[in-house]
């Protein structure tokens, strides 16, 4: 996908919300206890955009790639803890 980890390209929070909300709706129609399914954003998340993604209700977490090797990773973990 265009927004896959490592591409350096990320979807906008609005695009992410639209897709994740669609996924949640679809799952609720096809899977029992779909509210227990956790969906992670796996695009190019970093210290600058992590909070934007974690503030989206339907996003349960971030799948971090290269940013996990940088000092900003600690800030991203903190954002995740505070958001949910």
PDB file of C-alpha atoms in Angstrom:
ATOM      1  CA  UNK A   1       0.000   0.000   0.000  1.00  0.00           C
ATOM      2  CA  UNK A   2       1.032   3.583  -0.551  1.00  0.00           C
ATOM      3  CA  UNK A   3       0.971   4.250   3.209  1.00  0.00           C
ATOM      4  CA  UNK A   4       2.858   1.141   4.288  1.00  0.00           C
ATOM      5  CA  UNK A   5       5.555   1.303   6.938  1.00  0.00           C
ATOM      6  CA  UNK A   6       8.842   2.439   5.510  1.00  0.00           C
ATOM      7  CA  UNK A   7       7.448   4.454   2.631  1.00  0.00           C
ATOM      8  CA  UNK A   8       7.674   7.746   4.484  1.00  0.00           C
ATOM      9  CA  UNK A   9       4.189   8.515   3.198  1.00  0.00           C
ATOM     10  CA  UNK A  10       1.293   8.644   5.616  1.00  0.00           C
ATOM     11  CA  UNK A  11      -2.434   9.074   5.189  1.00  0.00           C
ATOM     12  CA  UNK A  12      -4.079  12.138   6.611  1.00  0.00           C
ATOM     13  CA  UNK A  13      -5.922  11.708   9.896  1.00  0.00           C
ATOM     14  CA  UNK A  14      -9.164  12.293   7.976  1.00  0.00           C
ATOM     15  CA  UNK A  15      -8.383   9.503   5.498  1.00  0.00           C
ATOM     16  CA  UNK A  16      -7.377   7.216   8.343  1.00  0.00           C
ATOM     17  CA  UNK A  17     -10.592   7.903  10.250  1.00  0.00           C
ATOM     18  CA  UNK A  18     -12.684   7.230   7.160  1.00  0.00           C
ATOM     19  CA  UNK A  19     -11.013   3.870   6.494  1.00  0.00           C
ATOM     20  CA  UNK A  20     -10.949   2.754  10.129  1.00  0.00           C
ATOM     21  CA  UNK A  21     -14.591   3.706  10.647  1.00  0.00           C
ATOM     22  CA  UNK A  22     -15.472   1.702   7.532  1.00  0.00           C
ATOM     23  CA  UNK A  23     -13.486  -1.266   8.878  1.00  0.00           C
ATOM     24  CA  UNK A  24     -15.243  -1.060  12.232  1.00  0.00           C
ATOM     25  CA  UNK A  25     -18.662  -0.992  10.570  1.00  0.00           C
ATOM     26  CA  UNK A  26     -17.780  -3.918   8.314  1.00  0.00           C
ATOM     27  CA  UNK A  27     -16.401  -5.953  11.209  1.00  0.00           C
ATOM     28  CA  UNK A  28     -19.507  -5.286  13.300  1.00  0.00           C
ATOM     29  CA  UNK A  29     -21.622  -6.839  10.536  1.00  0.00           C
ATOM     30  CA  UNK A  30     -19.466  -9.929  10.069  1.00  0.00           C
ATOM     31  CA  UNK A  31     -17.730 -10.786  13.351  1.00  0.00           C
ATOM     32  CA  UNK A  32     -19.212 -11.524  16.722  1.00  0.00           C
ATOM     33  CA  UNK A  33     -17.659  -9.366  19.488  1.00  0.00           C
ATOM     34  CA  UNK A  34     -16.086  -7.140  16.845  1.00  0.00           C
ATOM     35  CA  UNK A  35     -15.520  -4.469  19.484  1.00  0.00           C
ATOM     36  CA  UNK A  36     -12.764  -6.721  20.855  1.00  0.00           C
ATOM     37  CA  UNK A  37     -10.819  -6.552  17.567  1.00  0.00           C
ATOM     38  CA  UNK A  38      -7.878  -4.161  17.779  1.00  0.00           C
ATOM     39  CA  UNK A  39      -6.878  -2.270  14.644  1.00  0.00           C
ATOM     40  CA  UNK A  40      -3.487  -0.578  14.388  1.00  0.00           C
ATOM     41  CA  UNK A  41      -2.463   2.189  12.033  1.00  0.00           C
ATOM     42  CA  UNK A  42       0.571   0.880  10.150  1.00  0.00           C
ATOM     43  CA  UNK A  43       1.498   3.819   7.962  1.00  0.00           C
ATOM     44  CA  UNK A  44       4.521   5.991   8.490  1.00  0.00           C
ATOM     45  CA  UNK A  45       3.818   7.058  12.042  1.00  0.00           C
ATOM     46  CA  UNK A  46       6.363   9.261  13.753  1.00  0.00           C
ATOM     47  CA  UNK A  47       6.733  11.643  16.660  1.00  0.00           C
ATOM     48  CA  UNK A  48       5.049  14.448  14.751  1.00  0.00           C
ATOM     49  CA  UNK A  49       1.872  12.606  13.732  1.00  0.00           C
ATOM     50  CA  UNK A  50       1.407   9.914  16.407  1.00  0.00           C
ATOM     51  CA  UNK A  51      -0.956  12.037  18.496  1.00  0.00           C
ATOM     52  CA  UNK A  52      -3.140  12.806  15.473  1.00  0.00           C
ATOM     53  CA  UNK A  53      -3.647   9.096  14.803  1.00  0.00           C
ATOM     54  CA  UNK A  54      -4.096   8.122  18.428  1.00  0.00           C
ATOM     55  CA  UNK A  55      -6.824  10.755  18.793  1.00  0.00           C
ATOM     56  CA  UNK A  56      -8.945   8.897  16.235  1.00  0.00           C
ATOM     57  CA  UNK A  57     -11.467   6.849  18.212  1.00  0.00           C
ATOM     58  CA  UNK A  58     -11.364   3.829  15.890  1.00  0.00           C
ATOM     59  CA  UNK A  59      -7.540   3.568  15.954  1.00  0.00           C
ATOM     60  CA  UNK A  60      -6.354   1.294  18.758  1.00  0.00           C
ATOM     61  CA  UNK A  61      -2.646   1.787  18.312  1.00  0.00           C
ATOM     62  CA  UNK A  62       0.264   2.318  15.983  1.00  0.00           C
ATOM     63  CA  UNK A  63       2.535  -0.193  14.335  1.00  0.00           C
ATOM     64  CA  UNK A  64       5.866   1.620  14.461  1.00  0.00           C
ATOM     65  CA  UNK A  65       8.625   0.971  11.973  1.00  0.00           C
ATOM     66  CA  UNK A  66      11.845   2.960  11.694  1.00  0.00           C
ATOM     67  CA  UNK A  67      10.701   5.551  14.231  1.00  0.00           C
ATOM     68  CA  UNK A  68      11.105   2.866  16.916  1.00  0.00           C
ATOM     69  CA  UNK A  69      14.863   3.220  16.477  1.00  0.00           C
ATOM     70  CA  UNK A  70      14.846   6.952  17.165  1.00  0.00           C
ATOM     71  CA  UNK A  71      14.675   8.873  20.443  1.00  0.00           C
ATOM     72  CA  UNK A  72      11.194  10.137  19.474  1.00  0.00           C
ATOM     73  CA  UNK A  73       9.873   6.605  20.049  1.00  0.00           C
ATOM     74  CA  UNK A  74       9.637   7.260  23.806  1.00  0.00           C
ATOM     75  CA  UNK A  75       7.407  10.251  23.100  1.00  0.00           C
ATOM     76  CA  UNK A  76       5.234   8.107  20.833  1.00  0.00           C
ATOM     77  CA  UNK A  77       4.765   5.536  23.593  1.00  0.00           C
ATOM     78  CA  UNK A  78       3.722   8.313  25.957  1.00  0.00           C
ATOM     79  CA  UNK A  79       1.196   9.603  23.404  1.00  0.00           C
ATOM     80  CA  UNK A  80      -0.272   6.108  23.137  1.00  0.00           C
ATOM     81  CA  UNK A  81      -0.573   5.772  26.891  1.00  0.00           C
ATOM     82  CA  UNK A  82      -2.280   9.142  27.233  1.00  0.00           C
ATOM     83  CA  UNK A  83      -4.678   8.706  24.306  1.00  0.00           C
ATOM     84  CA  UNK A  84      -6.372   5.466  25.308  1.00  0.00           C
TER      85      UNK A  84
END
